[in-house]
Coordinates of C-alpha atoms in Angstrom, one line a residue:
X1227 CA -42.1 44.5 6.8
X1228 CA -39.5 44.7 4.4
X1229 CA -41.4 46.2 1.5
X1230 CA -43.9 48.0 4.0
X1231 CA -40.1 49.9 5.0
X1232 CA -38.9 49.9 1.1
X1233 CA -42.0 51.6 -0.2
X1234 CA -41.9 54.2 3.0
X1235 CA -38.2 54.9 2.4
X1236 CA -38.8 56.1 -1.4
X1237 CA -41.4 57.8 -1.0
X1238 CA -39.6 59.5 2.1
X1239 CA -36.3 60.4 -1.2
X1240 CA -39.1 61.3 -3.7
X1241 CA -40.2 64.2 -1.5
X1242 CA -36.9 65.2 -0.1
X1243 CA -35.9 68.1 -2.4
X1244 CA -31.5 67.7 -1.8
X1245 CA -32.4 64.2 -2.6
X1246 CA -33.7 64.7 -6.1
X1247 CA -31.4 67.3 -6.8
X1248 CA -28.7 65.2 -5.9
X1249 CA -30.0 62.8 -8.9
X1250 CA -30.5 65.5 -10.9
X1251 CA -26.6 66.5 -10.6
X1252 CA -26.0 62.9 -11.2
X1253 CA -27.6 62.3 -14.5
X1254 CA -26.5 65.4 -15.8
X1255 CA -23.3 64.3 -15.0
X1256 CA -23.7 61.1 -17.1
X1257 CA -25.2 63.0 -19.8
X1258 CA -22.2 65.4 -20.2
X1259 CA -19.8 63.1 -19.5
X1260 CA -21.3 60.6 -22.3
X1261 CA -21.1 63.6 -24.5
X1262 CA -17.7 64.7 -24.1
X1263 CA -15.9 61.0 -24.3
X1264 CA -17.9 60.8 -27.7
X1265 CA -16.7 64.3 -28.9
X1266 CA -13.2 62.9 -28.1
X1267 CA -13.8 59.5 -30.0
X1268 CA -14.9 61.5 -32.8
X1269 CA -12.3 64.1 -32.9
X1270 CA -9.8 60.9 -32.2
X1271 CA -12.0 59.2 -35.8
X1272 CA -11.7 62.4 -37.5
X1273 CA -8.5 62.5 -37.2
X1274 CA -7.7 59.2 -38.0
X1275 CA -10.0 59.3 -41.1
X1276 CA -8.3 62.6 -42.2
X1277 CA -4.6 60.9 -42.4
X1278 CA -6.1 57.9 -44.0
X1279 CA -7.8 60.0 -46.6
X1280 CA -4.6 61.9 -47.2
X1281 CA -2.5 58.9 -47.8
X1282 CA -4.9 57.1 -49.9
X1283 CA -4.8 60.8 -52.5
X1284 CA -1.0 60.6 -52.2
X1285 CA -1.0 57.0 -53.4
X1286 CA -3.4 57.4 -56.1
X1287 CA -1.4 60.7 -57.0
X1288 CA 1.6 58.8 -57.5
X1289 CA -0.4 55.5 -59.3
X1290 CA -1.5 58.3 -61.9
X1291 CA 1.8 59.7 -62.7
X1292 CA 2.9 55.9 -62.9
X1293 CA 0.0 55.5 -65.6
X1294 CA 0.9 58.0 -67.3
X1295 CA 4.4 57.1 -67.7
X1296 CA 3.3 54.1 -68.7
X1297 CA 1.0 54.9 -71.8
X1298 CA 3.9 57.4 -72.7
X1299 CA 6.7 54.6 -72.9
X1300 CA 4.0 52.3 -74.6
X1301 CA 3.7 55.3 -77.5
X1302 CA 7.0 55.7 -77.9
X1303 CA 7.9 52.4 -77.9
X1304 CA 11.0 52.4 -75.8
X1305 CA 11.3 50.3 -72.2
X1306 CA 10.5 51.4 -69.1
X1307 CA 13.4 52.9 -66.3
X1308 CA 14.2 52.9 -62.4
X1309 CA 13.5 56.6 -61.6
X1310 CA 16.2 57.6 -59.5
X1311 CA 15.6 58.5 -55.8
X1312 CA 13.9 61.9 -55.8
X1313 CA 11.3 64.0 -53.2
X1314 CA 10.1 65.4 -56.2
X1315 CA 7.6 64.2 -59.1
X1316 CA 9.4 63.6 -62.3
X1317 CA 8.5 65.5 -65.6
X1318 CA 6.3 64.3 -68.4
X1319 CA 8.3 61.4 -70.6
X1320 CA 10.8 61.0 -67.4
X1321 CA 10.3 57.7 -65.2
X1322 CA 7.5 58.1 -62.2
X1323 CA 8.4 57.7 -58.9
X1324 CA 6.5 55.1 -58.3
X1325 CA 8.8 53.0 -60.4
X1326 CA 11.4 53.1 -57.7
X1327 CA 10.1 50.6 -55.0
X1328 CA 12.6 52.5 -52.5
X1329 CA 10.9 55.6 -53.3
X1330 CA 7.3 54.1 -52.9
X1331 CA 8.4 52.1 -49.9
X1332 CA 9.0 55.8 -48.0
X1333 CA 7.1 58.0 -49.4
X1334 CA 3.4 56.1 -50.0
X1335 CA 2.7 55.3 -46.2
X1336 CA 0.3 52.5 -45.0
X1337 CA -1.7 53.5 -42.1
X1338 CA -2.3 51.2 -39.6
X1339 CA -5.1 52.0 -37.8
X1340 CA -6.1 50.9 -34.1
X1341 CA -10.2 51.3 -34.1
X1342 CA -12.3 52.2 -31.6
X1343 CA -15.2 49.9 -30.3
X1344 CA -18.6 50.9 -29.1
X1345 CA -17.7 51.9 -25.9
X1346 CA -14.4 53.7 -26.5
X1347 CA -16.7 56.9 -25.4
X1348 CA -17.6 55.5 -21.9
X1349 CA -13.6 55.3 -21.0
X1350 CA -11.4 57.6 -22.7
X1351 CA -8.1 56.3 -21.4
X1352 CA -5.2 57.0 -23.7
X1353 CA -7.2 57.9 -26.5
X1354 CA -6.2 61.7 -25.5
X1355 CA -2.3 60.8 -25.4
X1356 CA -1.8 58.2 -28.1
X1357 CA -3.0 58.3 -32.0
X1358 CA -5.3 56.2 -33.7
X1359 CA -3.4 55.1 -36.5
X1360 CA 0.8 54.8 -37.3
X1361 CA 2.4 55.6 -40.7
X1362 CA 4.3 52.6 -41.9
X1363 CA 7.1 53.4 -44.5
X1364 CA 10.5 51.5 -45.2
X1365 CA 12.0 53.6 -42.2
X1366 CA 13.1 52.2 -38.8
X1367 CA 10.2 50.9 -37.4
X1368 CA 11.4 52.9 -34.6
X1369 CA 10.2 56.0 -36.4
X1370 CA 6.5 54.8 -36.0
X1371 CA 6.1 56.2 -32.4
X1372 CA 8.0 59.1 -33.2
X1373 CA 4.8 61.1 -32.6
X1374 CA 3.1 59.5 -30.2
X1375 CA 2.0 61.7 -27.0
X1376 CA 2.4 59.3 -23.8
X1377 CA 4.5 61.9 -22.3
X1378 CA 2.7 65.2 -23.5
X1379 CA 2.2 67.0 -19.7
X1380 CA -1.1 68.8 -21.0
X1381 CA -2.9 65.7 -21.8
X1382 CA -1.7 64.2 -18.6
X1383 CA -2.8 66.9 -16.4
X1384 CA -6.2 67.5 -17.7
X1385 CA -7.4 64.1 -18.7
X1386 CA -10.8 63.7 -20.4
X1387 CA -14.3 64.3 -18.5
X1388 CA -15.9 61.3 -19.2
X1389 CA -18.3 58.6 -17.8
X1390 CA -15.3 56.1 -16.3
X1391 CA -14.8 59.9 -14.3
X1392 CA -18.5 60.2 -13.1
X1393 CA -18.2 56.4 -12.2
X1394 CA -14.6 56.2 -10.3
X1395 CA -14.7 59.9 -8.4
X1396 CA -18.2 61.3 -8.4
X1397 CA -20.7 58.4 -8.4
X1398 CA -18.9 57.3 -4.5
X1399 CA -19.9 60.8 -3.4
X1400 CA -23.0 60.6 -4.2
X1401 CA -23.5 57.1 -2.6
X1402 CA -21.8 57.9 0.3
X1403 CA -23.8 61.4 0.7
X1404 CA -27.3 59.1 0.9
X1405 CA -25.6 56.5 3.5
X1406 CA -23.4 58.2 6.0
X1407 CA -26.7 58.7 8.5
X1408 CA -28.9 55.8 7.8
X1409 CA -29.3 54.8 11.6
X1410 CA -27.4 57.8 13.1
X1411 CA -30.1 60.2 11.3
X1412 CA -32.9 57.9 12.8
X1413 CA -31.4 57.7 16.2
X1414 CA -30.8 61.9 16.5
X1415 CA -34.5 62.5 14.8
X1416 CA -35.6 60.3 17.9
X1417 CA -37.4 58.2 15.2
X1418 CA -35.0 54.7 15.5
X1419 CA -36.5 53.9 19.3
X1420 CA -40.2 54.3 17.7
X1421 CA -39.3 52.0 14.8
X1422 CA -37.7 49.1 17.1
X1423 CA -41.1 49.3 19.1
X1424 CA -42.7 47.9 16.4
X1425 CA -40.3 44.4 16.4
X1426 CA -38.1 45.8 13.3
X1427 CA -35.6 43.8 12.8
X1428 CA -32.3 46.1 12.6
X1429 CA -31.1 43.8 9.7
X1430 CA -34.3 43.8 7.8
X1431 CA -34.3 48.3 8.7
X1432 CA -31.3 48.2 7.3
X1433 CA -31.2 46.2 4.3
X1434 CA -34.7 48.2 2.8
X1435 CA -33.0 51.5 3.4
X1436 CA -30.1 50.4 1.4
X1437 CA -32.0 48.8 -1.3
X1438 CA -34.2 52.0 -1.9
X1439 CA -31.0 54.3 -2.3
X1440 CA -29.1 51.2 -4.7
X1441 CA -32.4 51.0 -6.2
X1442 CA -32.7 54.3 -7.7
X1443 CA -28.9 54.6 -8.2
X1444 CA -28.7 51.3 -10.3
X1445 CA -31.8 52.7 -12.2
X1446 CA -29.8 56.1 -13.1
X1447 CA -27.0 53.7 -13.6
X1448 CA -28.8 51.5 -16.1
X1449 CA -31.1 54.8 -17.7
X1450 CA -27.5 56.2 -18.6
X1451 CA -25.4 53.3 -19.4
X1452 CA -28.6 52.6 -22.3
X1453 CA -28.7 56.1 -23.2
X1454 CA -24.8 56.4 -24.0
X1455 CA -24.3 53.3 -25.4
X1456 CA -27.5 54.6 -27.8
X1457 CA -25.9 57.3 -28.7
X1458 CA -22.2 56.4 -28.9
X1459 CA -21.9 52.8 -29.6
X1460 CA -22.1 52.1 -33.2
X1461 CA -20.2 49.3 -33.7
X1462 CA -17.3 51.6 -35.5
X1463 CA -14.4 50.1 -37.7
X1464 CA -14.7 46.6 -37.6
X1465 CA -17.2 46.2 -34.3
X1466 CA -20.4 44.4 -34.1
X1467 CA -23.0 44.6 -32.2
X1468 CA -22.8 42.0 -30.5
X1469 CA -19.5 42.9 -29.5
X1470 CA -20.4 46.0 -28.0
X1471 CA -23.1 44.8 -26.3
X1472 CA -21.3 42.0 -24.4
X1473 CA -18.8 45.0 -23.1
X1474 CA -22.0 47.2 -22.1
X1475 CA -22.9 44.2 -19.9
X1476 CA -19.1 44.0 -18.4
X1477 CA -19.3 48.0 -17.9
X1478 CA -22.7 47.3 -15.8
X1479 CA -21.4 44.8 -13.7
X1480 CA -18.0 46.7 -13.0
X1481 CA -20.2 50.1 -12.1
X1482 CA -22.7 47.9 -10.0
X1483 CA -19.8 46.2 -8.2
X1484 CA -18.0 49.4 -7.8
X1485 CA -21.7 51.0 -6.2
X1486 CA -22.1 48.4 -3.6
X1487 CA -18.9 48.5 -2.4
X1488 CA -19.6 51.7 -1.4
X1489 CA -22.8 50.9 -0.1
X1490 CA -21.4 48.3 2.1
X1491 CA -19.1 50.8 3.4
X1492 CA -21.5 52.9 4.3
X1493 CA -23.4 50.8 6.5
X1494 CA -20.5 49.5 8.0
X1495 CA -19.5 53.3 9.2
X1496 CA -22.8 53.2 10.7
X1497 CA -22.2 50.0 13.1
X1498 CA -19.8 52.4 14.6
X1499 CA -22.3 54.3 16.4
X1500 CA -20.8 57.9 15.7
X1501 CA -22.8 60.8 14.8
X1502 CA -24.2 61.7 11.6
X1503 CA -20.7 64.4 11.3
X1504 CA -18.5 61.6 12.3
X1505 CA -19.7 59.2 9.7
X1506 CA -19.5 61.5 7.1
X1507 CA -15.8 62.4 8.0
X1508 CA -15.3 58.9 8.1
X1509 CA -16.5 58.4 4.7
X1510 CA -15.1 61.3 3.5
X1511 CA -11.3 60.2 4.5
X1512 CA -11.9 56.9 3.0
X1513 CA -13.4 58.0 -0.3
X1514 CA -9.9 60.6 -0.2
X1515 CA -7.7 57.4 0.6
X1516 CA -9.2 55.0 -1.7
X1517 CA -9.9 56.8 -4.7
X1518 CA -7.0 59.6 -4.5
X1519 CA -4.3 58.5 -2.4
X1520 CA -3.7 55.3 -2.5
X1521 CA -3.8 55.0 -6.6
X1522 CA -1.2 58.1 -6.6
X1523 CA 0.7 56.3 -4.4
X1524 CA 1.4 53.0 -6.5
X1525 CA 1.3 54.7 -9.6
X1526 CA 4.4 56.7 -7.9
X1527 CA 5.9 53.1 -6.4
X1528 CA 5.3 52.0 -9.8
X1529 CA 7.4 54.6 -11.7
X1530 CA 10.2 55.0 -8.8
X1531 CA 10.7 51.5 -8.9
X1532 CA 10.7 50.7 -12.5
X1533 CA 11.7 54.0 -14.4
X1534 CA 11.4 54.1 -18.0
X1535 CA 14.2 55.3 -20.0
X1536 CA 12.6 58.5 -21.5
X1537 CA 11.8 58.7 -25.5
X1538 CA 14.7 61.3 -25.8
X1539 CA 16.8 58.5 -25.2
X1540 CA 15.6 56.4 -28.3
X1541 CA 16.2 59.8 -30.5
X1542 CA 19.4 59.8 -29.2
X1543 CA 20.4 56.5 -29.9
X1544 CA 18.7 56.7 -33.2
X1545 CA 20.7 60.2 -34.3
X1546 CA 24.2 58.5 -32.6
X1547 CA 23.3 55.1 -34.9
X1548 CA 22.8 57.2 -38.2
X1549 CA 25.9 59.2 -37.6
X1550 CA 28.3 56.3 -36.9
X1551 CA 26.6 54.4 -40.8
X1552 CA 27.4 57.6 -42.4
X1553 CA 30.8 58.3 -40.5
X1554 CA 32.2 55.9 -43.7
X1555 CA 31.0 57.9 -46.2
X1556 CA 33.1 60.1 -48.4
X1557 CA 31.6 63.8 -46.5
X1558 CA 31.5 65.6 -50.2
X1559 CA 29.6 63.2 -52.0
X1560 CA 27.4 62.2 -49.2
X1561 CA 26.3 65.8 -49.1
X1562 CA 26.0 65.9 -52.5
X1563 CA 23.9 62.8 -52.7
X1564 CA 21.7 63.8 -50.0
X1565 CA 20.6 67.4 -52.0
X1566 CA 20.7 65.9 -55.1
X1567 CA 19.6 62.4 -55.1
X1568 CA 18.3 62.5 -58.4
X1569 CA 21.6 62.9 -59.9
X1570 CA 23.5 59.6 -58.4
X1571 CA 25.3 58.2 -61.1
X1572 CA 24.6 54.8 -62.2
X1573 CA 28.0 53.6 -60.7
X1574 CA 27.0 55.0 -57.4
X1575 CA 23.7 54.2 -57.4
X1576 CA 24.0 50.5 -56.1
X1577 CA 26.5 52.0 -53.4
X1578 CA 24.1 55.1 -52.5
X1579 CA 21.0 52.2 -52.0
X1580 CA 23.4 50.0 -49.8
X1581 CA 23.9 53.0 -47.8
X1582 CA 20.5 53.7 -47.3
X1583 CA 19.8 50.3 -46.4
X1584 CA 22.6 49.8 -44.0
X1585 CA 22.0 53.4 -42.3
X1586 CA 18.2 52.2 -41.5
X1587 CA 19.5 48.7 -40.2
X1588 CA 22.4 49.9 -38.1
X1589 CA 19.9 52.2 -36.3
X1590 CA 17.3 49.4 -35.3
X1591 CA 20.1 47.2 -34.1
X1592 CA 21.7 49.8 -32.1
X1593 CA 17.8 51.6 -30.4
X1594 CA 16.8 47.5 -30.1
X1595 CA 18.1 47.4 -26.7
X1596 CA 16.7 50.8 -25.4
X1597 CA 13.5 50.3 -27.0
X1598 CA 13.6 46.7 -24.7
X1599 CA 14.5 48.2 -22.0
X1600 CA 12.0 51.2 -22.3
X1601 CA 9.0 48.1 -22.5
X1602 CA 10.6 45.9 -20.4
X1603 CA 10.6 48.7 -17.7
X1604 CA 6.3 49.6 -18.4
X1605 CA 5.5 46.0 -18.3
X1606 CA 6.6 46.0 -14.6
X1607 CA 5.0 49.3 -14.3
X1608 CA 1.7 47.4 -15.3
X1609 CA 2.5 44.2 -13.3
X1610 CA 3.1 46.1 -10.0
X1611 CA -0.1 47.9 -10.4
X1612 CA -2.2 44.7 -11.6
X1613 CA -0.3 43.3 -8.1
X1614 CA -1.5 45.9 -6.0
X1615 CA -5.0 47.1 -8.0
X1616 CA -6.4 45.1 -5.1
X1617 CA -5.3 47.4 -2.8
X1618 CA -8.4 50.3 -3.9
X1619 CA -11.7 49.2 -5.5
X1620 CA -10.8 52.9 -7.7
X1621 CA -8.0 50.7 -9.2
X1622 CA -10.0 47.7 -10.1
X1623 CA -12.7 49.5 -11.5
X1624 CA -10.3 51.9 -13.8
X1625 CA -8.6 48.9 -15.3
X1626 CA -11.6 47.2 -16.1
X1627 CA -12.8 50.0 -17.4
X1628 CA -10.7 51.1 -19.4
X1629 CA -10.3 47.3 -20.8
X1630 CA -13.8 47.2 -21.8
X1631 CA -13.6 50.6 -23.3
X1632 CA -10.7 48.8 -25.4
X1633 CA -8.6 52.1 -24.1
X1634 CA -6.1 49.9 -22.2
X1635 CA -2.5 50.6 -22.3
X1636 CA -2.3 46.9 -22.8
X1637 CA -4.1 47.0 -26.1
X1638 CA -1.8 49.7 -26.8
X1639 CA 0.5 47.1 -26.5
X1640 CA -0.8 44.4 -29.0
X1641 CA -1.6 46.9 -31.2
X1642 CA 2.1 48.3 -31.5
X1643 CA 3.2 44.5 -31.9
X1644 CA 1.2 43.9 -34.6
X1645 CA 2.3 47.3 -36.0
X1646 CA 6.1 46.2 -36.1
X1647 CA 4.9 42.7 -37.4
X1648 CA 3.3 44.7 -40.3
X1649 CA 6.1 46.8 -40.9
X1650 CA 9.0 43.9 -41.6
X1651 CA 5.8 42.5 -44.0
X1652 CA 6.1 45.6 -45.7
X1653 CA 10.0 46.0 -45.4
X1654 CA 10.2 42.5 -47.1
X1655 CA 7.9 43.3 -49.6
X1656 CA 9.7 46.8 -51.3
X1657 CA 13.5 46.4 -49.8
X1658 CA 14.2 43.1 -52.1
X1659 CA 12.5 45.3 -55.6
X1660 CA 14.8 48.2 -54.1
X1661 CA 18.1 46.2 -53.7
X1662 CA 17.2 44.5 -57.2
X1663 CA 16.1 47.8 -59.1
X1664 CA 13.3 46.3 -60.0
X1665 CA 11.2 48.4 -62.1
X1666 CA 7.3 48.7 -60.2
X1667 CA 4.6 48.8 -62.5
X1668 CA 0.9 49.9 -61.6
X1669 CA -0.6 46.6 -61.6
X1670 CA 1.5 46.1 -58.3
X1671 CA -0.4 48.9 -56.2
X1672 CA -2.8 46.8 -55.6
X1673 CA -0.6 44.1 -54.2
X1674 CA 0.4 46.1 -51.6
X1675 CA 0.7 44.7 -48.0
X1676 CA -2.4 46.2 -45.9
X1677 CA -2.6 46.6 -42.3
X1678 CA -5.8 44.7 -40.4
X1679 CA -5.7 44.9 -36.8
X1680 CA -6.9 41.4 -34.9
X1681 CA -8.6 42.4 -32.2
X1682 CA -8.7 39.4 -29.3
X1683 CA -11.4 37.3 -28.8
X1684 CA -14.3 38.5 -26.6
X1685 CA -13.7 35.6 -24.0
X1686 CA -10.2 36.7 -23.0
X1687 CA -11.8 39.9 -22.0
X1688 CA -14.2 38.5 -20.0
X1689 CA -12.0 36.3 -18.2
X1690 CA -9.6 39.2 -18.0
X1691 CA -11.9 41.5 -16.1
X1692 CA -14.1 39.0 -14.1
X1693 CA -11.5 38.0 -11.6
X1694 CA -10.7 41.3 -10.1
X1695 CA -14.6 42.3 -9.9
X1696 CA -14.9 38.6 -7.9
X1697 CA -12.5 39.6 -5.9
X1698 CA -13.6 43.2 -5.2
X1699 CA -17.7 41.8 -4.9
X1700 CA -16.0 39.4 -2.1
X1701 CA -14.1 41.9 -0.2
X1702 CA -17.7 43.8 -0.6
X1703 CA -19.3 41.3 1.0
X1704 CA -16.8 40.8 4.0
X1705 CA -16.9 44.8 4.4
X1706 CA -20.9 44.4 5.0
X1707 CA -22.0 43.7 8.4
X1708 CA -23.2 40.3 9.4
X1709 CA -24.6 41.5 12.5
X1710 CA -26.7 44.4 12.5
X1711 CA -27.3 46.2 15.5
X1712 CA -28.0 49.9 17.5
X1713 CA -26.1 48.6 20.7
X1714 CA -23.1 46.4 20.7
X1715 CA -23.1 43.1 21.0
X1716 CA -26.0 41.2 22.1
X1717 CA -27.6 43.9 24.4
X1718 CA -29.8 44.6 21.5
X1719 CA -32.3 41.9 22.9
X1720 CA -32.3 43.6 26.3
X1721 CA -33.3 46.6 24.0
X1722 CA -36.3 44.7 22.7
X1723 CA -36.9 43.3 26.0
X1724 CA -37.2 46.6 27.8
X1725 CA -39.6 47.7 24.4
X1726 CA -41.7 45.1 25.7
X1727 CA -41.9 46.4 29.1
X1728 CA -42.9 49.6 28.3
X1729 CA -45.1 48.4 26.2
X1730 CA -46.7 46.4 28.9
X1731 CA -47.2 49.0 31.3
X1732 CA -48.5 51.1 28.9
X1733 CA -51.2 48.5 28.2
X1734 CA -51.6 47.7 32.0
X1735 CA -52.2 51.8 33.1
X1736 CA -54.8 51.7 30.0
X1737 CA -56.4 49.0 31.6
X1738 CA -56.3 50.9 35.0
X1739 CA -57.8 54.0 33.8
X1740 CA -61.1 51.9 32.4
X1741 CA -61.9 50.5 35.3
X1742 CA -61.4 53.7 37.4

């Protein structure tokens, strides 16, 4: 009876015309969405790509002029010098920039570049509010986030249209707009007491119409998860395959989890016996308090409770840190030096590199404890919403999301640690030759520290995202009725008994009118 029910109920969607359209609307809602998250990705690589390309001219600019300094002190026959601090290239027969490993340590930036994987597209996240890449230099590493846009209000209003949307606001709708009259529809059509004539099981009724609707929505699922993936997941920057493909199968069992929960839901609005209007406004009020409500309202707990001290506070303890190294400086010469650092006499020059050391130290011990305090404060952020993602399956699902997509604010995290890690490499590489006055050559270009982000092993992820999608298929399967029925409690058998009775009279007046 099962499949007899199954097959009737698709065939019953394939010829309802709000039904189709309805899928219509939801694939093309994939399809753009799949589109704009990988226009985003790519504008995100582009620009990424563009600094790095811009950085790498600038450091084989200077590497020339270096050469060229080189074969000129090798004709002449007379030893190399320091070039004195400068903004400016030095003239032919003077000594290159890139001689001064002070001047090279600021001026030729690393880029440290945070990749994208294969299904950065799928889940935008912070892609739209923090950069790909950082410019490392000798500066505080302070300086690194200078341009980073966590708190730009555009980007947080508008957000990115992609297929983490569809899934988390738009694919529920559509769930819940195929589900809300599954046995209040039949029972107002008149059609339910005809079915339970026939010894239906309400469980069994139930169950087919619910697995012809997941059916066809796990199949648009699937049909669009494949199609984006095709198109978006390349494997970019350091990626496999086989990497991407083991997150497409974590995306497929978040989205599925996230479906049936919804599905459950449905069904159990319909044990409540309302009508077809009620169950909708039902649904309806619980898709508003699950997926809009209730993750506004721990995001706001989370920021009331645990406010982060804002990023013009780190300026301002940066500017206040700079002014009180330079406060013992002599005013005219430190003005002077400042225009005209090319011009530092010898004498002064070992003072003028102290300074600039000292300046850059003083401000990273005095932002150290605001910067703590700023991370300190988001890692309870995260930990209060990680403590109470349980309360809406929306919350789970855009975690896991969004940790699969490898566009968590967590792998924000490790990526800016190993950032800072890389930068006191790089400090200890060109401050000693700086303090020293050791003259660079070109043949220590290529020694240069490089940046390679580790990326975490693909079994922390899964172990990451599983629990929460246990936990959320469990509550899924508590919210799902265990006892399916039109009436309450057990008067459901008196139902079937009283189908039988009619049933029997019908047969015995049949009988009657024969014989007459």
């Amino acid at each position: 009876m099962f499949s007899v029910i199954f097959r009737h109920e698709l065939q019953q969607l394939g010829k309802s015309r709000p039904t189709i359209a309805l899928f219509f609307l939801l694939v093309a809602a994939f399809v753009f969405a799949a589109w704009n998250g990988e226009r985003a990705v790519e504008k995100h690589v582009r620009g990424t790509q563009l600094v790095i390309d811009q950085q790498a001219a600038k450091k084989q600019s200077w590497l020339d002029d270096l050469i060229l300094y080189e074969d000129y002190v090798a004709e002449q026959g007379i030893p190399m010098q320091i070039a004195p601090p400068a903004y400016r290239p030095a003239p032919y027969g003077k000594p290159a920039l890139g001689t001064n490993a002070g001047t090279v340590g600021e001026k030729v930036e690393d880029v440290a570049v945070l990749p994208p994987n294969g299904l950065s597209a799928f889940s935008v996240g912070q892609l739209d509010l923090q950069r790909g890449y950082s410019l490392i230099n000798m500066k505080s590493k302070f300086f690194i986030s200078d341009n980073y846009e966590i708190e730009n209000p555009v980007n947080l209003s508008t957000g990115t249209f992609d297929i983490s949307f569809v899934v988390l606001f738009l694919l529920p709708i559509f769930i819940l707009a195929l589900t809300y009259d599954l046995l209040s529809g039949e029972r107002e059509a008149g059609t339910l007491a005809l079915i339970q004539t026939q010894r239906v099981s309400m469980r069994v009724l139930m169950a087919a119409k619910i697995c012809a609707r997941a059916s066809i929505f796990v199949a648009v699922i699937l049909f669009s998860g494949l199609i984006a993936f095709a198109y978006g997941a390349t494997g970019t920057i350091g990626f496999g395959f086989a990497d991407s493909a083991m997150r497409l199968v974590l995306w497929f069992a978040a989205v599925l989890v996230y479906s049936f929960f919804w599905f459950a839901l449905g069904v159990r609005v319909n044990m409540f016996r309302k009508s077809s209007e009620a169950n909708a406004t039902i649904l309806s009020c619980a898709w508003l308090s699950l997926v809009i409500i209730v993750p506004t309202l721990v995001s706001l707990v989370a920021t009331s409770l645990y406010p982060a001290p804002s990023r013009m506070m780190l300026k301002v303890s940066q500017r206040a840190a700079f002014a009180e190294a330079e406060a013992n400086l002599d005013e005219t010469k430190r003005k002077f030096y400042i225009e005209h650092a090319e011009m530092v006499p010898d004498e002064d020059l070992e003072e003028y590199t102290l300074s600039f050391v000292a300046r850059q130290e003083a401000m990273d011990i005095a932002v150290e404890p605001v910067y703590k305090r700023f991370e300190q404060q988001k890692e309870k952020q995260e930990k209060l919403v990680d403590t109470f993602q349980y309360a809406s399956p929306a919350i789970v699902v855009q975690l896991a999301l969004n940790d699969i997509s490898g566009t968590s604010s967590s792998r924000f995290s490790v990526y800016l640690q190993q950032v800072y890690a890389y930068h006191a490499e790089r400090k200890d590489y060109f401050l000693p030759k700086y303090i020293n006055r050791q003259i660079m050559t070109s043949d220590m270009f290529s020694e240069f520290p490089e940046f390679k982000y580790v990326q975490e092993d693909i079994s922390e992820l899964i172990y990451r995202v599983t629990f929460p999608l246990f936990l959320l298929l469990v509550s899924t399967l508590l919210i799902y009725p265990r006892r399916i029925s039109v009436v309450q409690g057990d008067a459901s058998r008196d139902l079937y008994g009283a189908n039988d009775a009619i049933a029997g009279l019908g047969k015995q007046k049949a009988e009657n009118i024969q014989e007459q």
